[in-house]
XYZ file of C-alpha atoms in Angstrom:
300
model
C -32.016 40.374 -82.954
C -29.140 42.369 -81.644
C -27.584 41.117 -78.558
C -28.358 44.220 -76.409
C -32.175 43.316 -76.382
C -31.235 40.329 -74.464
C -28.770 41.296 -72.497
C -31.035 44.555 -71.311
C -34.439 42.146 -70.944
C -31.761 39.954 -68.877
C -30.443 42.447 -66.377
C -33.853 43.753 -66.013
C -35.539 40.399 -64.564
C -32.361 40.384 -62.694
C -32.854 44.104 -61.352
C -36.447 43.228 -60.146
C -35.752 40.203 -57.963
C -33.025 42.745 -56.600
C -36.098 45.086 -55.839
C -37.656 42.150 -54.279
C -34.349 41.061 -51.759
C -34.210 44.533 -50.932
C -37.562 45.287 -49.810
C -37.408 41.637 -47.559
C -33.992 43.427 -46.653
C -35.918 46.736 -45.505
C -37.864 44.300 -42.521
C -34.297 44.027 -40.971
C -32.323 47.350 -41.948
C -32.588 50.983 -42.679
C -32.624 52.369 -46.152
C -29.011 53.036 -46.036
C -28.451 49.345 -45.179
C -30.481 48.320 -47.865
C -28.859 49.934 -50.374
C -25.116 49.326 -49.219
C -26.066 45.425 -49.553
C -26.203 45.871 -53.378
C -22.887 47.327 -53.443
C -20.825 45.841 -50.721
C -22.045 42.199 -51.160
C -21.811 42.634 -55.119
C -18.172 43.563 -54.888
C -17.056 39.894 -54.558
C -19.223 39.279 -57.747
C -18.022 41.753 -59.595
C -14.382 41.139 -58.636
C -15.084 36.973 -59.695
C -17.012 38.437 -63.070
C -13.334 40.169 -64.526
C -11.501 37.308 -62.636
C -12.871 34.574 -64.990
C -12.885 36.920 -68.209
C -8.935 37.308 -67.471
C -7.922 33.811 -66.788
C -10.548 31.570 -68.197
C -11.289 33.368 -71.087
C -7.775 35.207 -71.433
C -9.038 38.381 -71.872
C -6.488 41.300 -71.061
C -7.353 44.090 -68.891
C -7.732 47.129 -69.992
C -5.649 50.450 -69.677
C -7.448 52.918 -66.929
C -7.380 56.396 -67.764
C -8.048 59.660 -65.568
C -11.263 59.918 -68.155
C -12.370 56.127 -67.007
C -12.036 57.645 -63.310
C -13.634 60.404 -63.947
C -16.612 59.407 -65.666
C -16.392 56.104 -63.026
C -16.678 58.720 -59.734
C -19.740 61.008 -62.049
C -21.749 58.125 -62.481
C -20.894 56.369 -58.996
C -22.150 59.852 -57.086
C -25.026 60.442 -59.367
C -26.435 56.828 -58.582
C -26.115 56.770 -55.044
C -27.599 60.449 -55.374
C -30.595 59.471 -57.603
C -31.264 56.439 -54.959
C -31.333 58.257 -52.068
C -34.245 60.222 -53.778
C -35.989 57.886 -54.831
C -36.099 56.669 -50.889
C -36.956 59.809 -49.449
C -40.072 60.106 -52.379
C -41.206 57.649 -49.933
C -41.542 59.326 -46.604
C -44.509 61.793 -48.717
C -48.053 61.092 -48.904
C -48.102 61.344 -52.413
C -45.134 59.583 -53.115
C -46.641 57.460 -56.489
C -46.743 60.692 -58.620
C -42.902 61.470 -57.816
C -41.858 57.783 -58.347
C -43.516 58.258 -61.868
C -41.194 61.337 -62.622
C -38.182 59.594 -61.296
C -39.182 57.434 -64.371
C -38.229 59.501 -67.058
C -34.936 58.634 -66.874
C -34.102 57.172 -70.388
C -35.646 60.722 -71.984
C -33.257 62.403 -69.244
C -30.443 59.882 -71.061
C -31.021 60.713 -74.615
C -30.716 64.636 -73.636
C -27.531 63.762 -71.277
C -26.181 61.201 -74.365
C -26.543 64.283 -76.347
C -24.731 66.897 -74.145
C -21.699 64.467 -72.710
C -21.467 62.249 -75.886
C -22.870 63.710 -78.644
C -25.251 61.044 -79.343
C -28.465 61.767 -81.176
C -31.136 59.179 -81.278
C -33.139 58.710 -84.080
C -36.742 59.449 -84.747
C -37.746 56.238 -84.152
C -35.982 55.524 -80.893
C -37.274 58.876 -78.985
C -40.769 57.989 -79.906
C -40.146 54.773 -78.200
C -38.683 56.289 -75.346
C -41.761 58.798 -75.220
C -43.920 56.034 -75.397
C -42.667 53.889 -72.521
C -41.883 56.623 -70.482
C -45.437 57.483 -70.805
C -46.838 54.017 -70.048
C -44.563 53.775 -66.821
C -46.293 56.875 -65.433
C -49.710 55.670 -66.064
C -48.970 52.731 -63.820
C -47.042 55.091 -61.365
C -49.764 56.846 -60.818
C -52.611 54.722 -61.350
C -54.439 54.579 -57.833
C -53.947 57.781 -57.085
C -57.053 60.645 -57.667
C -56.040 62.651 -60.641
C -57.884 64.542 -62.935
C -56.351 67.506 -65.279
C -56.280 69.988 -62.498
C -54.623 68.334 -60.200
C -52.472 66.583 -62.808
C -51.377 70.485 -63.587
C -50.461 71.158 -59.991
C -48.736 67.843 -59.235
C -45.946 68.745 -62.523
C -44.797 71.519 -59.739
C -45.613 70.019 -56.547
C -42.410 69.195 -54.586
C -42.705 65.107 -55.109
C -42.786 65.687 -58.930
C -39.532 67.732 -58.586
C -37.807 65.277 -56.517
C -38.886 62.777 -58.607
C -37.486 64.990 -61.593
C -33.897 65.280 -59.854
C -33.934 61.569 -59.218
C -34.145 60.559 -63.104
C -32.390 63.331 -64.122
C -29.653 61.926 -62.062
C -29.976 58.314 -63.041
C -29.728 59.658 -66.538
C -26.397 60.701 -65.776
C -25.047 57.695 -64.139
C -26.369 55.839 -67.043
C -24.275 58.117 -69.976
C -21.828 58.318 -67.594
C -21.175 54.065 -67.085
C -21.626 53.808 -71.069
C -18.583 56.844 -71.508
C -16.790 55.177 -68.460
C -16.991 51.622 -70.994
C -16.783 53.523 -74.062
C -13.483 55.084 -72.816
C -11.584 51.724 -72.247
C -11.414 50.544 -75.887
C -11.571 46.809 -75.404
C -10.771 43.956 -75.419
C -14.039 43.374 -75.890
C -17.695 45.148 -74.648
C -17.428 42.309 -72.100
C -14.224 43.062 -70.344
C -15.074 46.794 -70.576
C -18.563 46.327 -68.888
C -17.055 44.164 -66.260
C -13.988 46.368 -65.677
C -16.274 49.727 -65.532
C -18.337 47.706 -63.220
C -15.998 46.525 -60.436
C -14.445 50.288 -60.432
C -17.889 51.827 -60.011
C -19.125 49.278 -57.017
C -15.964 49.220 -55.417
C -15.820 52.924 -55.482
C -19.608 52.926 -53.728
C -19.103 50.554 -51.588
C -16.155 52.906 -50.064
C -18.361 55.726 -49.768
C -21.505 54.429 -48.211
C -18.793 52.078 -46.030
C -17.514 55.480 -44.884
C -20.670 57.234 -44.328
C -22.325 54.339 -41.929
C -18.834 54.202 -40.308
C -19.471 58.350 -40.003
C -23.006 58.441 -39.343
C -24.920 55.320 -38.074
C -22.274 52.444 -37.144
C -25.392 50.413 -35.760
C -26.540 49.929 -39.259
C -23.527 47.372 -39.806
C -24.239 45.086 -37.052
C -27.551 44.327 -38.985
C -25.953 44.396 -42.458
C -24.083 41.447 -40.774
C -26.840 39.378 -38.943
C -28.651 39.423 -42.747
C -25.751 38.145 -44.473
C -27.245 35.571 -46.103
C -30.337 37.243 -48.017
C -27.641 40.396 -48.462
C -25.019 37.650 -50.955
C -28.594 37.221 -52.677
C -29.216 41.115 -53.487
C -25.322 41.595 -53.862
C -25.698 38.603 -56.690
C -28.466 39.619 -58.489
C -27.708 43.080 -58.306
C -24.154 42.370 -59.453
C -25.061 40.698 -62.542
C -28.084 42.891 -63.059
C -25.870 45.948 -63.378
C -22.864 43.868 -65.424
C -25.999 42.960 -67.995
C -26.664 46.824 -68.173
C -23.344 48.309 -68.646
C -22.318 45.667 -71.201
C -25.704 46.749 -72.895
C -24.992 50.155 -72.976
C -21.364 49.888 -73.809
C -23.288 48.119 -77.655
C -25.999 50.523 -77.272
C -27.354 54.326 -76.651
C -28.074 54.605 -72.959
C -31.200 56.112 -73.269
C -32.542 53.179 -75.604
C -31.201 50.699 -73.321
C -33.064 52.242 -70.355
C -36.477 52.844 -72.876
C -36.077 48.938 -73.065
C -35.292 48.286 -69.511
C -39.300 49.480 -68.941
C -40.008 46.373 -69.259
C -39.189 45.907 -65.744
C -41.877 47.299 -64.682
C -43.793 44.591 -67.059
C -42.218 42.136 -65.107
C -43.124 43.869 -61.417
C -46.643 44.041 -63.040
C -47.115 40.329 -63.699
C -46.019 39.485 -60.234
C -48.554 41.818 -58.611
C -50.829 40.308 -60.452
C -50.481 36.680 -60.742
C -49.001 36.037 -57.320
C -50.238 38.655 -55.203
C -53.743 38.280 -56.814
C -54.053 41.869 -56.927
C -56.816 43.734 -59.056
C -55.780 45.807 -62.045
C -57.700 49.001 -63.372
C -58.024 50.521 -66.945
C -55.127 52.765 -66.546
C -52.518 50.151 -65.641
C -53.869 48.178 -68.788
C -52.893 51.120 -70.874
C -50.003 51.801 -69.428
C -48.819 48.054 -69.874
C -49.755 48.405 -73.366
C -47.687 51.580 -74.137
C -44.869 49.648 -72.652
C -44.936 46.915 -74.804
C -45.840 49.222 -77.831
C -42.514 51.237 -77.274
C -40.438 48.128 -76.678
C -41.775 46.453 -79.956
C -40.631 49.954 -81.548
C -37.734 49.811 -80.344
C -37.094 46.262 -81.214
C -38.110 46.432 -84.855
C -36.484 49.974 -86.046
């Protein structure tokens, strides 16, 4: 097995108890809040991840270059961008059927990885991606009425469209952290994931410090009364995102993020098993086309 599988199965049980801290951190704070946590209180992480791959392991740091910065600030915006989307899909009714759009982010990748890095994927790995992308919408969208017609008019209604500009802009940030990696040249995948890492969260954790600061100062005096869950989120988070971009610094983006559906395995499960909750036939088939493009993309 090549070690991205792990790495990217890794970071994503790591990326859903994030999703879990934050939404205990949403009972406290605002979105904004929320999200700062997993950038602010993952910069010590981050910082301690190169720290210990420089002196205990003796690993040199690598040579920044205006590409690393610029490919660093492209992915930085584009995140923060594509999550602030994916909040607001929540303030509409019908916010399911854009959440499922926002999911076709690794299909977004592979056209991005294409455009930015000239990276085709093969046959085998876009059916995979096609496939889970697929069986992540079906559970997306599972409780909500649809039948074809209003399937037709929900591809144009303004959730889907939002939910559109959210993946396409997670696609982004994901070419853009493996080019930001890509561009260091070693010493090894490690220190470049690491590196690309604490320059990307320290660089967000700037901006959204300066936009609270700007716009709702209030939101830090609760930031600071939930310090303790916030290390949590800033932990998991931390690591989450250090397992992805040393993942996609070995790997393709857009397979990485095919494989990193399994999340939403793992999200599944714990609806299911410790919330009790009941499952219908289309969240069945969705799971299944999950693990059906995974296994693809595992074997080829």
């Amino acid at each position: 097995m090549e070690l991205w599988i792990p790495i990217t199965i890794g970071a994503a049980f790591l990326q859903n108890l994030r999703s879990v801290g934050q939404k205990h951190l949403k009972g406290v704070m605002g979105s904004t809040g929320a999200t700062f946590v997993r950038f602010g209180f993952g910069l010590p992480f981050a910082a301690l991840f190169v720290l210990v791959l420089n002196q205990v392991y003796a690993l040199p740091l690598p040579r920044l270059s205006a590409d690393f910065a610029l490919w660093v600030i492209v992915g930085g915006l584009s995140q923060i961008g594509a999550q602030f989307l994916l909040v607001y899909l929540f303030s509409f009714r019908n916010f399911a059927v854009g959440t499922a759009y926002s999911r076709t982010e690794p299909a977004q990748a592979a056209l991005f990885g294409l455009i930015f890095l000239g990276e085709l994927a093969s046959p085998g790995a876009f059916a995979a991606i096609a496939i889970t992308v697929i069986g992540v919408m079906l559970i997306s969208i599972a409780h909500v009425p649809m039948s074809w017609r209003n399937l037709g008019a929900s591809v144009v209604s303004r959730t889907a469209l939002i939910g559109l500009a959210s993946g396409t802009l997670f696609g982004i940030a994901a070419v853009a952290y493996r080019a930001a990696s890509l561009s260091l040249g070693g010493p090894t995948f490690m220190m470049q994931a690491a590196t690309t890492l604490l320059s990307t969260i320290t660089f967000q954790t700037v901006i959204m410090l300066v936009w609270m600061l700007w716009k709702d100062r209030s939101e830090l005096a609760r930031i600071r009364q939930a310090w303790r869950p916030s290390l949590f989120v800033g932990f998991v988070g931390a690591t989450a995102s250090l397992g992805w971009f040393a993942a996609m610094t070995l790997q393709q983006a857009a397979v990485v993020k095919a494989l990193a559906q399994v999340e939403m395995i793992f999200t599944f499960a714990s609806t299911v098993f410790f919330f009790r909750e009941k499952i219908n036939a289309t969240e069945i088939a969705g799971c299944a086309l999950i693990v059906a493009g995974i296994l693809l993309l595992v074997l080829i």
